[in-house]
Structures are given as C-alpha cells and as structure tokens.
Amino acid sequence: MQSKFNINFPVYKAGKHGQTTLALPDRVYKIDLTVYLDIEKNPGPEMDVLAYSSNLPPKNVNLRAIHEGSINYLMSNQLLGFQPFYQLQRPCFGDVRHSQDDFEAYGVGRRVSSVYEIQRIPSVNITRRRQCIFQHRNNVGANLNNLVNITPTKNCPKTETSNLLHLAMLNARSLNNKAMFIKDYVVEHRVDCLAVTETWLNSNNVYLINELCPRGYAFMHIPRSIGYGGGVGLLYKKNYKTEKQNVAQYSSFEYMETLIRSPSTVLRIGIVYRPPPSAENGQTVNMFFDEFSDLLERLAVSSGKLVLLGDFNFHVDDLTNPQAARFLDLLDCYNLKQHITGATHKANHTLDLVTTRSCEDMIHSWSSMDPQLSDHKVIHTKLHLIKPRLPRQERQYRKLRSVDPAVFRNDVIKCALFTSEACNVVDLCDQYDSELLKVVDSHAPLKTCIVSSRPSAPWYTEDISKEKCKRRQLERRWRKSGLDMDKQQYYDQCKR
C-alpha cells in the first residue's frame, strides 16, 4: 500500500478507539496494520503499557533503518513495542521536530496537512437518537395510504371449543336420589354426552329415566344382571346418531359400547366399571386382566375413533402400586394413552380414567369438578369431533304485544257471543271458543317459524338462581383460601 503524497513516514490520527492510519510512505512498508485497530469496546490502557518508565521506542529497533527502507519486516514482539510510544503521540523520526503539546492539541493529521498540503479527513459524530428525532419531525401526521376500510360484522366469532364434543363422566353412586341434580348439572354445563357408572338402575326404572333426561336428551344403559348396584349408562343428545353395540359381557367388569356418528368420523365410546374384587363377588385381579386383554384386542382392530373411559378402581397415581403399573403396561401394549392426572376420588386417588389411541389426537382438553354429586369428581373432556347441528322445529306464535286492549275489548263486545247467545251449554261453549278465536286472529294472527331445539330447564326458578350464585361464591372463596371451613360451607351449599 503506497501513498501519493511522497512522504517518508506514516501519518496517524489519534481517535477515541485507537489509531487511524491516514497515509503511508512511498516505499514498500510491510507492517501489520491490525495492531492499531480497536477490536474491543473501549478496552482502556493495558497494565504493561503503564509500566514503561520511558516514552521512547525500544532500543533494539533502528527507527532510521525503518525510515530509509533497509528494514522491511518487523517481528510481532518488536511491533508491539511501539504501542506505548505511539499512544502518547511522540514523534518517532529525527527530521520531524514537534513538541508533545502540538501533537496532543492538533493531532498528527492536522500538522502534516499544513506541511504537505494533505486534505484532512473530516469526521462528524451524529447520534442515532438525534437522527431519529430529525426523521420523526419530517414525518409528523397520519399516512393516509395506510388506512384500510373495516367492514363491521354483526355476529361475534365463536370460541375455539364451541364446536367440540363435550363428553363428561361421573361415578354417580346411584341415580335414584340424584336425577334432578344431575339433570340440572348437564344443562348448566352444556354437556353433550355424560357417561355414568354405578347407576344402580334396573330395567323397570322408566319414570326415573324420564326424570333424568332434559328436553332433547335420551338415556341408554345396561343394568347389573345379578345383585344390586353397579350398572353403566350414557346420557346423550338426541341429535347425535347414537347406536348401542351388542357386545359380550364380562364377569370381572361391566361394559357398554356405543357408536356416535358425526359428519366427519365415527366415535366408539366404551364405558367401563370395575368393582373391587371381594369374597362376595368372587372376582380377582387376574380375571380382570385376562378379560380386559380380550376387550382391548378386539378394540385394537375396530373401526372409528376410540374413547375408553370409566371407573377402573386402580390407583394409577401410585407408582409403587404393582396392580396399577400392570394396568398401565397393558394399555401401553395396545398403543393406548391415559390422559387423567390428579385425584378423582375423595380419598385423593386417580380412579376415573379416559383412554384413547396414542396415534389419534382426540382429546383437546380435560378438567375435573367436584359438584358434590357423589364421592367421585366429574371429568370433563373436549373431543375433536364436529358436533351435528341442533334439530330444527316448527313453532307457532302470536304477536300479543301489538294488540290494542281498548280495540280488542270493543271487538269482544260486538261479537256474536253477546248479540246472539246460544240456548244450551254445549253450543254456548262452542260459541265461546269460536267467537273469541276469531277476535284473537283478527288482532294477532297465528304465525309459524323454524327454531333450533335447545335444552330447557322449566324447573329453574329465581330461588334456585340465588342459591346457585351463593354456591359459586362459596366455591371461589374455598378455592382462594384453601381452608377446611370454607370447603365445608361450599359442600353444605351443594347439598341444599
């Protein structure tokens, strides 16, 4: 690298971050320029630099030889020896005589430019903040090119889980005295299907089943064949195409299988209740694993998506329980995944389980609630299954609010009921119905519309609404404080 100004020594400029090379001599000047660059952020002076007692260059280097060009190469340790000398801006050649004050006040570049007429490189420091201020002042105001038209919509977007199948599960411990409570719970939480274990029903409980089902729901179940207790069932909406499967019954557990057909797929729901083995029922754990393996082997090759749920009475939360570990290993052998964690029973054990195939993404989310319907919690799951549309029904109505009472009263007085009264009671009743119906039709004619059938709760009164509000307040207080006193008050309110 050569200079066009015919100088015999290099010219440097002192800066905040180190030395800046402005010009080099005409002769070939081999030197590593990287030693003068500041490769760190404000590193500061080195300790070995401050240790020098003299500001002169090293004695083992002949500066005149470097100037005349007889020495074209310097070792790295010799080159680093110039560092304290150049940092103090001392003149290094004999034919250049300036004081240290001149170099510190004006810098090397300014002095050389006055002697050799070299144009000094100007440096302007403008901070980024000041540049942003100048740009912001030039762009004050709204850019009309960025404005777009927004079309308002009347309908609010549906939530993410609004179109998912809501499947719940409960070990009821008898439906005989809880039908109204479970019915209200299903309507309040908008449950699509409720799997029930331990129904304690028989084939003659038709009245109880009608009391259990809200409007638009149906219930199918399999009662225990021998003895009392037990039983499994499914409460579902009528708009679902549901079919109960005829499957073999097992002696160690109770089982019911149903198919729900949706526009997208077929869902196979298996409801299981395994009673604890005892001397009375004569069942053993090995009997359950043998029969349950046969069931899983059949379900492994069955069509449709699979959800297997129920009360298995295994403490799967206890990792040291050998029976629970064996049960989980059996599920894993058939590529099944168990989703429920945490306590589902008042004894703080996980007994109620929901199982799906590992390769099928069926469970969107799940949660558990304790409405004090039994000693088990209610397990809620949202399934990736498109719900069918609500059934449509034809309804008739009259706009009675548009009737003028004064005009209606005058038309009733003018009708044949008062002008030509019938002689006998039968004709008088017929005349009463026909004449008043004519007057009503003239003021509020009968109209027809198509509406969606939704579950209703005609028993829901204002007193029930107040009690439910109080129950929710006590539940929030208990969840927040965690005190046993608040928990007991919430439980007492649930039983009212």
GROMACS .gro file of C-alpha atoms in nm:
model
  496
    1MET     CA    1   0.000   0.000   0.000
    2GLN     CA    2   0.162   0.329  -0.111
    3SER     CA    3   0.081   0.697  -0.069
    4LYS     CA    4   0.067   0.959  -0.345
    5PHE     CA    5   0.199   1.243  -0.129
    6ASN     CA    6   0.570   1.146  -0.139
    7ILE     CA    7   0.622   1.122   0.233
    8ASN     CA    8   0.883   0.918   0.415
    9PHE     CA    9   0.692   0.825   0.728
   10PRO     CA   10   0.346   0.705   0.816
   11VAL     CA   11   0.079   0.951   0.928
   12TYR     CA   12  -0.167   0.858   1.202
   13LYS     CA   13  -0.462   1.021   1.365
   14ALA     CA   14  -0.543   0.975   1.732
   15GLY     CA   15  -0.903   0.876   1.798
   16LYS     CA   16  -1.128   0.764   2.078
   17HIS     CA   17  -1.098   0.399   1.982
   18GLY     CA   18  -0.726   0.393   1.889
   19GLN     CA   19  -0.502   0.490   1.594
   20THR     CA   20  -0.628   0.562   1.240
   21THR     CA   21  -0.383   0.536   0.950
   22LEU     CA   22  -0.412   0.836   0.716
   23ALA     CA   23  -0.108   0.790   0.485
   24LEU     CA   24   0.188   0.556   0.439
   25PRO     CA   25   0.532   0.622   0.287
   26ASP     CA   26   0.607   0.566  -0.081
   27ARG     CA   27   0.850   0.284  -0.013
   28VAL     CA   28   0.719  -0.065   0.046
   29TYR     CA   29   0.626  -0.061   0.407
   30LYS     CA   30   0.536  -0.406   0.530
   31ILE     CA   31   0.358  -0.383   0.858
   32ASP     CA   32   0.060  -0.550   1.023
   33LEU     CA   33  -0.200  -0.274   1.045
   34THR     CA   34  -0.436  -0.474   1.262
   35VAL     CA   35  -0.236  -0.393   1.574
   36TYR     CA   36  -0.369  -0.037   1.557
   37LEU     CA   37  -0.737  -0.135   1.542
   38ASP     CA   38  -0.962  -0.131   1.846
   39ILE     CA   39  -1.121  -0.474   1.843
   40GLU     CA   40  -1.283  -0.436   2.184
   41LYS     CA   41  -1.531  -0.185   2.317
   42ASN     CA   42  -1.316   0.081   2.491
   43PRO     CA   43  -1.062  -0.166   2.637
   44GLY     CA   44  -0.860   0.107   2.809
   45PRO     CA   45  -0.484   0.112   2.867
   46GLU     CA   46  -0.301  -0.214   2.924
   47MET     CA   47  -0.117  -0.263   3.251
   48ASP     CA   48   0.209  -0.340   3.074
   49VAL     CA   49   0.185  -0.007   2.887
   50LEU     CA   50   0.168   0.190   3.208
   51ALA     CA   51   0.470   0.005   3.335
   52TYR     CA   52   0.705   0.174   3.087
   53SER     CA   53   0.919   0.438   3.252
   54SER     CA   54   1.021   0.599   2.926
   55ASN     CA   55   0.821   0.725   2.631
   56LEU     CA   56   1.093   0.633   2.381
   57PRO     CA   57   1.068   0.340   2.139
   58PRO     CA   58   1.253   0.014   2.214
   59LYS     CA   59   1.631   0.029   2.186
   60ASN     CA   60   1.664  -0.291   1.984
   61VAL     CA   61   1.480  -0.138   1.685
   62ASN     CA   62   1.658   0.109   1.450
   63LEU     CA   63   1.397   0.367   1.352
   64ARG     CA   64   1.627   0.527   1.094
   65ALA     CA   65   1.662   0.191   0.917
   66ILE     CA   66   1.287   0.155   0.907
   67HIS     CA   67   1.258   0.508   0.768
   68GLU     CA   68   1.514   0.450   0.492
   69GLY     CA   69   1.360   0.117   0.396
   70SER     CA   70   1.653  -0.110   0.474
   71ILE     CA   71   1.433  -0.300   0.725
   72ASN     CA   72   1.111  -0.417   0.563
   73TYR     CA   73   0.992  -0.662   0.824
   74LEU     CA   74   0.944  -0.645   1.200
   75MET     CA   75   0.874  -0.923   1.438
   76SER     CA   76   0.545  -0.915   1.630
   77ASN     CA   77   0.712  -0.851   1.965
   78GLN     CA   78   0.911  -0.562   1.813
   79LEU     CA   79   0.598  -0.415   1.657
   80LEU     CA   80   0.407  -0.431   1.986
   81GLY     CA   81   0.692  -0.243   2.148
   82PHE     CA   82   0.581   0.073   1.968
   83GLN     CA   83   0.241   0.066   2.142
   84PRO     CA   84   0.327   0.291   2.444
   85PHE     CA   85   0.526   0.517   2.217
   86TYR     CA   86   0.253   0.582   1.961
   87GLN     CA   87  -0.023   0.610   2.217
   88LEU     CA   88   0.149   0.916   2.364
   89GLN     CA   89   0.183   1.075   2.014
   90ARG     CA   90   0.562   1.119   2.034
   91PRO     CA   91   0.748   1.200   1.711
   92CYS     CA   92   0.941   0.891   1.603
   93PHE     CA   93   1.171   1.039   1.334
   94GLY     CA   94   1.453   1.286   1.375
   95ASP     CA   95   1.366   1.514   1.086
   96VAL     CA   96   1.022   1.585   1.232
   97ARG     CA   97   1.050   1.814   1.535
   98HIS     CA   98   0.735   1.894   1.722
   99SER     CA   99   0.654   1.917   2.085
  100GLN     CA  100   0.422   1.678   2.263
  101ASP     CA  101   0.174   1.963   2.318
  102ASP     CA  102   0.138   2.017   1.945
  103PHE     CA  103   0.053   1.656   1.885
  104GLU     CA  104  -0.195   1.643   2.172
  105ALA     CA  105  -0.366   1.970   2.075
  106TYR     CA  106  -0.388   1.932   1.699
  107GLY     CA  107  -0.321   1.567   1.625
  108VAL     CA  108  -0.075   1.431   1.374
  109GLY     CA  109  -0.309   1.464   1.076
  110ARG     CA  110  -0.362   1.842   1.116
  111ARG     CA  111   0.012   1.915   1.138
  112VAL     CA  112   0.103   1.709   0.835
  113SER     CA  113  -0.172   1.867   0.629
  114SER     CA  114  -0.023   2.211   0.687
  115VAL     CA  115   0.322   2.098   0.573
  116TYR     CA  116   0.240   1.863   0.284
  117GLU     CA  117  -0.098   2.012   0.185
  118ILE     CA  118  -0.284   1.690   0.263
  119GLN     CA  119  -0.660   1.729   0.293
  120ARG     CA  120  -0.770   1.628   0.640
  121ILE     CA  121  -1.048   1.368   0.661
  122PRO     CA  122  -1.348   1.532   0.831
  123SER     CA  123  -1.533   1.337   1.098
  124VAL     CA  124  -1.891   1.417   1.201
  125ASN     CA  125  -2.050   1.248   1.500
  126ILE     CA  126  -2.432   1.239   1.497
  127THR     CA  127  -2.601   1.010   1.742
  128ARG     CA  128  -2.871   0.771   1.632
  129ARG     CA  129  -3.119   0.933   1.867
  130ARG     CA  130  -3.071   1.272   1.701
  131GLN     CA  131  -3.114   1.119   1.356
  132CYS     CA  132  -3.441   0.958   1.466
  133ILE     CA  133  -3.563   1.292   1.600
  134PHE     CA  134  -3.490   1.463   1.268
  135GLN     CA  135  -3.668   1.188   1.073
  136HIS     CA  136  -3.967   1.198   1.307
  137ARG     CA  137  -4.004   1.573   1.264
  138ASN     CA  138  -4.024   1.532   0.888
  139ASN     CA  139  -4.291   1.258   0.913
  140VAL     CA  140  -4.539   1.410   1.156
  141GLY     CA  141  -4.903   1.324   1.090
  142ALA     CA  142  -5.107   1.028   0.962
  143ASN     CA  143  -5.018   0.846   0.643
  144LEU     CA  144  -5.346   0.819   0.457
  145ASN     CA  145  -5.205   0.546   0.233
  146ASN     CA  146  -5.201   0.308   0.532
  147LEU     CA  147  -5.572   0.343   0.607
  148VAL     CA  148  -5.796   0.048   0.517
  149ASN     CA  149  -6.170   0.000   0.526
  150ILE     CA  150  -6.301  -0.221   0.810
  151THR     CA  151  -6.632  -0.389   0.749
  152PRO     CA  152  -6.831  -0.430   1.073
  153THR     CA  153  -6.979  -0.771   1.142
  154LYS     CA  154  -7.290  -0.836   1.344
  155ASN     CA  155  -7.206  -1.188   1.458
  156CYS     CA  156  -6.925  -1.239   1.711
  157PRO     CA  157  -6.674  -1.514   1.626
  158LYS     CA  158  -6.725  -1.842   1.803
  159THR     CA  159  -6.481  -1.960   2.063
  160GLU     CA  160  -6.224  -2.222   1.979
  161THR     CA  161  -6.403  -2.501   2.168
  162SER     CA  162  -6.759  -2.412   2.075
  163ASN     CA  163  -6.782  -2.680   1.806
  164LEU     CA  164  -6.611  -2.960   2.004
  165LEU     CA  165  -6.793  -3.254   2.157
  166HIS     CA  166  -6.829  -3.211   2.533
  167LEU     CA  167  -6.804  -3.557   2.692
  168ALA     CA  168  -6.827  -3.590   3.071
  169MET     CA  169  -6.801  -3.885   3.307
  170LEU     CA  170  -6.936  -3.943   3.660
  171ASN     CA  171  -6.949  -4.229   3.906
  172ALA     CA  172  -7.294  -4.143   4.038
  173ARG     CA  173  -7.318  -4.397   4.320
  174SER     CA  174  -7.692  -4.438   4.245
  175LEU     CA  175  -7.919  -4.221   4.031
  176ASN     CA  176  -8.225  -4.292   4.241
  177ASN     CA  177  -8.199  -3.978   4.454
  178LYS     CA  178  -7.986  -3.758   4.225
  179ALA     CA  179  -8.173  -3.746   3.896
  180MET     CA  180  -8.277  -3.382   3.926
  181PHE     CA  181  -7.930  -3.270   4.041
  182ILE     CA  182  -7.757  -3.445   3.752
  183LYS     CA  183  -8.017  -3.312   3.509
  184ASP     CA  184  -7.953  -2.958   3.626
  185TYR     CA  185  -7.576  -3.010   3.609
  186VAL     CA  186  -7.593  -3.130   3.248
  187VAL     CA  187  -7.799  -2.830   3.137
  188GLU     CA  188  -7.588  -2.579   3.330
  189HIS     CA  189  -7.253  -2.702   3.192
  190ARG     CA  190  -7.387  -2.778   2.842
  191VAL     CA  191  -7.272  -3.139   2.841
  192ASP     CA  192  -7.331  -3.322   2.512
  193CYS     CA  193  -7.276  -3.675   2.646
  194LEU     CA  194  -7.249  -3.795   3.006
  195ALA     CA  195  -7.105  -4.140   3.078
  196VAL     CA  196  -7.238  -4.271   3.411
  197THR     CA  197  -7.104  -4.562   3.617
  198GLU     CA  198  -7.274  -4.719   3.917
  199THR     CA  199  -7.622  -4.615   3.805
  200TRP     CA  200  -7.789  -4.864   4.043
  201LEU     CA  201  -8.081  -4.888   3.799
  202ASN     CA  202  -8.280  -5.181   3.672
  203SER     CA  203  -8.488  -5.234   3.361
  204ASN     CA  204  -8.808  -5.107   3.531
  205ASN     CA  205  -8.688  -4.755   3.619
  206VAL     CA  206  -8.866  -4.583   3.329
  207TYR     CA  207  -9.001  -4.297   3.539
  208LEU     CA  208  -8.658  -4.223   3.687
  209ILE     CA  209  -8.501  -4.221   3.339
  210ASN     CA  210  -8.762  -3.971   3.215
  211GLU     CA  211  -8.687  -3.750   3.514
  212LEU     CA  212  -8.313  -3.771   3.445
  213CYS     CA  213  -8.326  -3.662   3.078
  214PRO     CA  214  -8.352  -3.290   2.995
  215ARG     CA  215  -8.550  -3.188   2.688
  216GLY     CA  216  -8.367  -3.308   2.379
  217TYR     CA  217  -8.174  -3.583   2.563
  218ALA     CA  218  -8.203  -3.962   2.582
  219PHE     CA  219  -8.053  -4.224   2.809
  220MET     CA  220  -7.935  -4.579   2.737
  221HIS     CA  221  -7.789  -4.813   2.997
  222ILE     CA  222  -7.703  -5.171   3.088
  223PRO     CA  223  -7.805  -5.262   3.444
  224ARG     CA  224  -7.628  -5.517   3.656
  225SER     CA  225  -7.769  -5.860   3.579
  226ILE     CA  226  -7.715  -6.019   3.921
  227GLY     CA  227  -7.746  -5.843   4.256
  228TYR     CA  228  -7.787  -5.475   4.324
  229GLY     CA  229  -7.569  -5.172   4.249
  230GLY     CA  230  -7.340  -5.134   3.951
  231GLY     CA  231  -7.465  -5.054   3.606
  232VAL     CA  232  -7.332  -4.824   3.330
  233GLY     CA  233  -7.516  -4.581   3.103
  234LEU     CA  234  -7.486  -4.288   2.864
  235LEU     CA  235  -7.692  -3.968   2.865
  236TYR     CA  236  -7.670  -3.803   2.522
  237LYS     CA  237  -7.840  -3.550   2.296
  238LYS     CA  238  -8.097  -3.686   2.057
  239ASN     CA  239  -7.949  -3.508   1.756
  240TYR     CA  240  -7.647  -3.740   1.778
  241LYS     CA  241  -7.679  -4.056   1.574
  242THR     CA  242  -7.610  -4.298   1.860
  243GLU     CA  243  -7.621  -4.675   1.842
  244LYS     CA  244  -7.564  -4.921   2.126
  245GLN     CA  245  -7.347  -5.218   2.025
  246ASN     CA  246  -7.426  -5.576   2.116
  247VAL     CA  247  -7.103  -5.697   2.271
  248ALA     CA  248  -7.012  -5.981   2.501
  249GLN     CA  249  -7.048  -5.916   2.873
  250TYR     CA  250  -6.768  -5.984   3.116
  251SER     CA  251  -6.779  -6.118   3.470
  252SER     CA  252  -6.497  -5.910   3.620
  253PHE     CA  253  -6.619  -5.568   3.495
  254GLU     CA  254  -6.931  -5.406   3.347
  255TYR     CA  255  -6.908  -5.267   2.997
  256MET     CA  256  -7.123  -5.080   2.745
  257GLU     CA  257  -7.016  -4.976   2.395
  258THR     CA  258  -7.186  -4.714   2.177
  259LEU     CA  259  -7.117  -4.559   1.838
  260ILE     CA  260  -7.168  -4.187   1.773
  261ARG     CA  261  -7.174  -4.095   1.406
  262SER     CA  262  -7.083  -3.740   1.313
  263PRO     CA  263  -7.039  -3.573   0.972
  264SER     CA  264  -6.661  -3.618   0.996
  265THR     CA  265  -6.599  -3.954   1.166
  266VAL     CA  266  -6.734  -4.233   1.385
  267LEU     CA  267  -6.663  -4.227   1.758
  268ARG     CA  268  -6.663  -4.551   1.958
  269ILE     CA  269  -6.724  -4.491   2.330
  270GLY     CA  270  -6.658  -4.773   2.575
  271ILE     CA  271  -6.779  -4.725   2.935
  272VAL     CA  272  -6.616  -4.950   3.196
  273TYR     CA  273  -6.689  -5.005   3.564
  274ARG     CA  274  -6.466  -5.247   3.750
  275PRO     CA  275  -6.591  -5.329   4.101
  276PRO     CA  276  -6.320  -5.401   4.357
  277PRO     CA  277  -6.261  -5.776   4.399
  278SER     CA  278  -6.408  -5.922   4.713
  279ALA     CA  279  -6.517  -6.253   4.862
  280GLU     CA  280  -6.880  -6.172   4.781
  281ASN     CA  281  -6.838  -6.126   4.405
  282GLY     CA  282  -6.564  -6.391   4.374
  283GLN     CA  283  -6.355  -6.180   4.136
  284THR     CA  284  -5.978  -6.150   4.119
  285VAL     CA  285  -5.735  -5.911   3.956
  286ASN     CA  286  -5.605  -6.181   3.722
  287MET     CA  287  -5.957  -6.243   3.596
  288PHE     CA  288  -5.990  -5.874   3.509
  289PHE     CA  289  -5.659  -5.859   3.321
  290ASP     CA  290  -5.748  -6.169   3.118
  291GLU     CA  291  -6.091  -6.039   3.017
  292PHE     CA  292  -5.976  -5.681   2.970
  293SER     CA  293  -5.697  -5.802   2.739
  294ASP     CA  294  -5.959  -5.973   2.523
  295LEU     CA  295  -6.156  -5.648   2.507
  296LEU     CA  296  -5.851  -5.444   2.410
  297GLU     CA  297  -5.757  -5.697   2.145
  298ARG     CA  298  -6.098  -5.657   1.984
  299LEU     CA  299  -6.093  -5.277   2.011
  300ALA     CA  300  -5.748  -5.263   1.853
  301VAL     CA  301  -5.890  -5.371   1.516
  302SER     CA  302  -6.226  -5.194   1.545
  303SER     CA  303  -6.321  -4.906   1.317
  304GLY     CA  304  -6.364  -4.542   1.411
  305LYS     CA  305  -6.201  -4.330   1.679
  306LEU     CA  306  -6.187  -4.481   2.028
  307VAL     CA  307  -6.252  -4.333   2.372
  308LEU     CA  308  -6.240  -4.582   2.660
  309LEU     CA  309  -6.339  -4.434   2.994
  310GLY     CA  310  -6.482  -4.531   3.330
  311ASP     CA  311  -6.403  -4.619   3.690
  312PHE     CA  312  -6.127  -4.882   3.689
  313ASN     CA  313  -6.055  -4.874   4.065
  314PHE     CA  314  -5.677  -4.874   4.014
  315HIS     CA  315  -5.462  -4.617   4.196
  316VAL     CA  316  -5.269  -4.515   3.886
  317ASP     CA  317  -5.131  -4.214   4.074
  318ASP     CA  318  -4.933  -4.452   4.300
  319LEU     CA  319  -4.621  -4.551   4.107
  320THR     CA  320  -4.537  -4.819   4.362
  321ASN     CA  321  -4.870  -4.999   4.317
  322PRO     CA  322  -4.795  -5.319   4.120
  323GLN     CA  323  -5.154  -5.365   4.000
  324ALA     CA  324  -5.172  -5.007   3.867
  325ALA     CA  325  -4.833  -5.048   3.698
  326ARG     CA  326  -4.951  -5.370   3.535
  327PHE     CA  327  -5.266  -5.198   3.414
  328LEU     CA  328  -5.073  -4.909   3.259
  329ASP     CA  329  -4.832  -5.152   3.092
  330LEU     CA  330  -5.131  -5.333   2.941
  331LEU     CA  331  -5.262  -5.008   2.797
  332ASP     CA  332  -4.921  -4.929   2.653
  333CYS     CA  333  -4.901  -5.272   2.487
  334TYR     CA  334  -5.217  -5.188   2.289
  335ASN     CA  335  -5.097  -4.837   2.200
  336LEU     CA  336  -5.343  -4.665   2.435
  337LYS     CA  337  -5.282  -4.343   2.626
  338GLN     CA  338  -5.432  -4.249   2.962
  339HIS     CA  339  -5.495  -3.873   2.998
  340ILE     CA  340  -5.628  -3.811   3.351
  341THR     CA  341  -5.389  -3.697   3.625
  342GLY     CA  342  -5.466  -3.585   3.976
  343ALA     CA  343  -5.721  -3.704   4.229
  344THR     CA  344  -6.068  -3.802   4.105
  345HIS     CA  345  -6.191  -3.952   4.435
  346LYS     CA  346  -6.236  -3.802   4.779
  347ALA     CA  347  -5.956  -4.031   4.904
  348ASN     CA  348  -5.713  -3.838   4.674
  349HIS     CA  349  -5.657  -4.122   4.427
  350THR     CA  350  -5.693  -4.136   4.048
  351LEU     CA  351  -5.963  -4.394   3.977
  352ASP     CA  352  -6.165  -4.247   3.687
  353LEU     CA  353  -5.967  -4.266   3.363
  354VAL     CA  354  -6.005  -4.155   3.000
  355THR     CA  355  -5.807  -4.354   2.742
  356THR     CA  356  -5.759  -4.301   2.368
  357ARG     CA  357  -5.533  -4.441   2.100
  358SER     CA  358  -5.187  -4.283   2.105
  359CYS     CA  359  -5.198  -4.222   1.730
  360GLU     CA  360  -5.532  -4.037   1.748
  361ASP     CA  361  -5.544  -3.675   1.863
  362MET     CA  362  -5.890  -3.692   2.018
  363ILE     CA  363  -5.859  -3.505   2.349
  364HIS     CA  364  -5.846  -3.128   2.309
  365SER     CA  365  -5.859  -3.056   2.684
  366TRP     CA  366  -5.989  -3.205   3.006
  367SER     CA  367  -6.077  -3.083   3.355
  368SER     CA  368  -6.236  -3.210   3.676
  369MET     CA  369  -6.502  -3.058   3.902
  370ASP     CA  370  -6.644  -3.157   4.238
  371PRO     CA  371  -7.016  -3.066   4.248
  372GLN     CA  372  -7.070  -3.297   4.546
  373LEU     CA  373  -7.294  -3.532   4.350
  374SER     CA  374  -7.104  -3.835   4.485
  375ASP     CA  375  -6.764  -3.928   4.627
  376HIS     CA  376  -6.617  -3.901   4.274
  377LYS     CA  377  -6.544  -3.590   4.072
  378VAL     CA  378  -6.695  -3.516   3.732
  379ILE     CA  379  -6.440  -3.549   3.450
  380HIS     CA  380  -6.497  -3.310   3.156
  381THR     CA  381  -6.329  -3.366   2.819
  382LYS     CA  382  -6.346  -3.175   2.490
  383LEU     CA  383  -6.310  -3.408   2.190
  384HIS     CA  384  -6.201  -3.321   1.837
  385LEU     CA  385  -6.534  -3.424   1.689
  386ILE     CA  386  -6.760  -3.195   1.490
  387LYS     CA  387  -7.097  -3.167   1.657
  388PRO     CA  388  -7.408  -3.205   1.443
  389ARG     CA  389  -7.648  -2.918   1.402
  390LEU     CA  390  -7.925  -2.872   1.652
  391PRO     CA  391  -8.257  -3.017   1.539
  392ARG     CA  392  -8.498  -2.770   1.381
  393GLN     CA  393  -8.859  -2.750   1.489
  394GLU     CA  394  -9.161  -2.564   1.363
  395ARG     CA  395  -9.317  -2.328   1.617
  396GLN     CA  396  -9.636  -2.119   1.606
  397TYR     CA  397  -9.669  -1.784   1.781
  398ARG     CA  398  -9.878  -1.468   1.806
  399LYS     CA  399  -9.761  -1.109   1.847
  400LEU     CA  400  -9.974  -1.032   2.150
  401ARG     CA  401  -9.775  -0.721   2.234
  402SER     CA  402  -9.910  -0.548   1.926
  403VAL     CA  403 -10.272  -0.588   2.042
  404ASP     CA  404 -10.451  -0.268   2.146
  405PRO     CA  405 -10.650  -0.355   2.464
  406ALA     CA  406 -10.921  -0.093   2.404
  407VAL     CA  407 -10.991  -0.203   2.045
  408PHE     CA  408 -10.978  -0.569   2.147
  409ARG     CA  409 -11.236  -0.507   2.424
  410ASN     CA  410 -11.476  -0.336   2.183
  411ASP     CA  411 -11.449  -0.623   1.931
  412VAL     CA  412 -11.527  -0.879   2.202
  413ILE     CA  413 -11.840  -0.689   2.300
  414LYS     CA  414 -11.954  -0.672   1.937
  415CYS     CA  415 -11.907  -1.045   1.869
  416ALA     CA  416 -12.194  -1.297   1.844
  417LEU     CA  417 -12.125  -1.419   2.195
  418PHE     CA  418 -12.312  -1.115   2.326
  419THR     CA  419 -12.551  -1.043   2.039
  420SER     CA  420 -12.692  -1.396   1.977
  421GLU     CA  421 -12.629  -1.617   2.275
  422ALA     CA  422 -12.671  -1.998   2.236
  423CYS     CA  423 -12.953  -2.181   2.416
  424ASN     CA  424 -12.773  -2.487   2.567
  425VAL     CA  425 -12.442  -2.532   2.743
  426VAL     CA  426 -12.270  -2.732   2.469
  427ASP     CA  427 -12.350  -2.479   2.197
  428LEU     CA  428 -12.253  -2.197   2.430
  429CYS     CA  429 -11.908  -2.350   2.489
  430ASP     CA  430 -11.852  -2.397   2.118
  431GLN     CA  431 -11.964  -2.042   2.051
  432TYR     CA  432 -11.737  -1.913   2.321
  433ASP     CA  433 -11.431  -2.080   2.165
  434SER     CA  434 -11.509  -1.992   1.806
  435GLU     CA  435 -11.606  -1.628   1.855
  436LEU     CA  436 -11.314  -1.541   2.081
  437LEU     CA  437 -11.074  -1.720   1.844
  438LYS     CA  438 -11.200  -1.504   1.558
  439VAL     CA  439 -11.132  -1.189   1.758
  440VAL     CA  440 -10.784  -1.303   1.855
  441ASP     CA  441 -10.698  -1.399   1.496
  442SER     CA  442 -10.805  -1.057   1.374
  443HIS     CA  443 -10.572  -0.878   1.618
  444ALA     CA  444 -10.283  -1.126   1.649
  445PRO     CA  445 -10.291  -1.384   1.368
  446LEU     CA  446 -10.113  -1.713   1.418
  447LYS     CA  447  -9.766  -1.724   1.256
  448THR     CA  448  -9.513  -2.005   1.201
  449CYS     CA  449  -9.133  -2.004   1.236
  450ILE     CA  450  -8.846  -2.257   1.241
  451VAL     CA  451  -8.627  -2.258   1.553
  452SER     CA  452  -8.345  -2.473   1.688
  453SER     CA  453  -8.438  -2.707   1.970
  454ARG     CA  454  -8.226  -2.639   2.278
  455PRO     CA  455  -8.226  -2.794   2.625
  456SER     CA  456  -8.457  -2.614   2.863
  457ALA     CA  457  -8.496  -2.607   3.239
  458PRO     CA  458  -8.857  -2.524   3.325
  459TRP     CA  459  -8.790  -2.604   3.690
  460TYR     CA  460  -8.530  -2.326   3.709
  461THR     CA  461  -8.674  -2.057   3.936
  462GLU     CA  462  -8.544  -1.732   4.084
  463ASP     CA  463  -8.480  -1.901   4.418
  464ILE     CA  464  -8.266  -2.167   4.251
  465SER     CA  465  -8.070  -1.894   4.073
  466LYS     CA  466  -7.992  -1.720   4.403
  467GLU     CA  467  -7.881  -2.045   4.565
  468LYS     CA  468  -7.650  -2.119   4.272
  469CYS     CA  469  -7.495  -1.773   4.293
  470LYS     CA  470  -7.429  -1.831   4.661
  471ARG     CA  471  -7.276  -2.170   4.583
  472ARG     CA  472  -7.039  -2.019   4.327
  473GLN     CA  473  -6.932  -1.751   4.575
  474LEU     CA  474  -6.855  -2.013   4.839
  475GLU     CA  475  -6.663  -2.220   4.585
  476ARG     CA  476  -6.446  -1.923   4.482
  477ARG     CA  477  -6.380  -1.843   4.847
  478TRP     CA  478  -6.273  -2.201   4.915
  479ARG     CA  479  -6.051  -2.218   4.604
  480LYS     CA  480  -5.881  -1.896   4.705
  481SER     CA  481  -5.829  -1.964   5.077
  482GLY     CA  482  -5.800  -2.343   5.081
  483LEU     CA  483  -5.943  -2.355   5.435
  484ASP     CA  484  -6.141  -2.655   5.556
  485MET     CA  485  -6.406  -2.425   5.698
  486ASP     CA  486  -6.474  -2.267   5.357
  487LYS     CA  487  -6.470  -2.612   5.198
  488GLN     CA  488  -6.735  -2.740   5.438
  489GLN     CA  489  -6.957  -2.436   5.374
  490TYR     CA  490  -6.933  -2.499   5.000
  491TYR     CA  491  -7.017  -2.868   5.044
  492ASP     CA  492  -7.317  -2.783   5.261
  493GLN     CA  493  -7.443  -2.540   4.999
  494CYS     CA  494  -7.407  -2.805   4.726
  495LYS     CA  495  -7.633  -3.041   4.921
  496ARG     CA  496  -7.917  -2.790   4.952
   0.00000   0.00000   0.00000
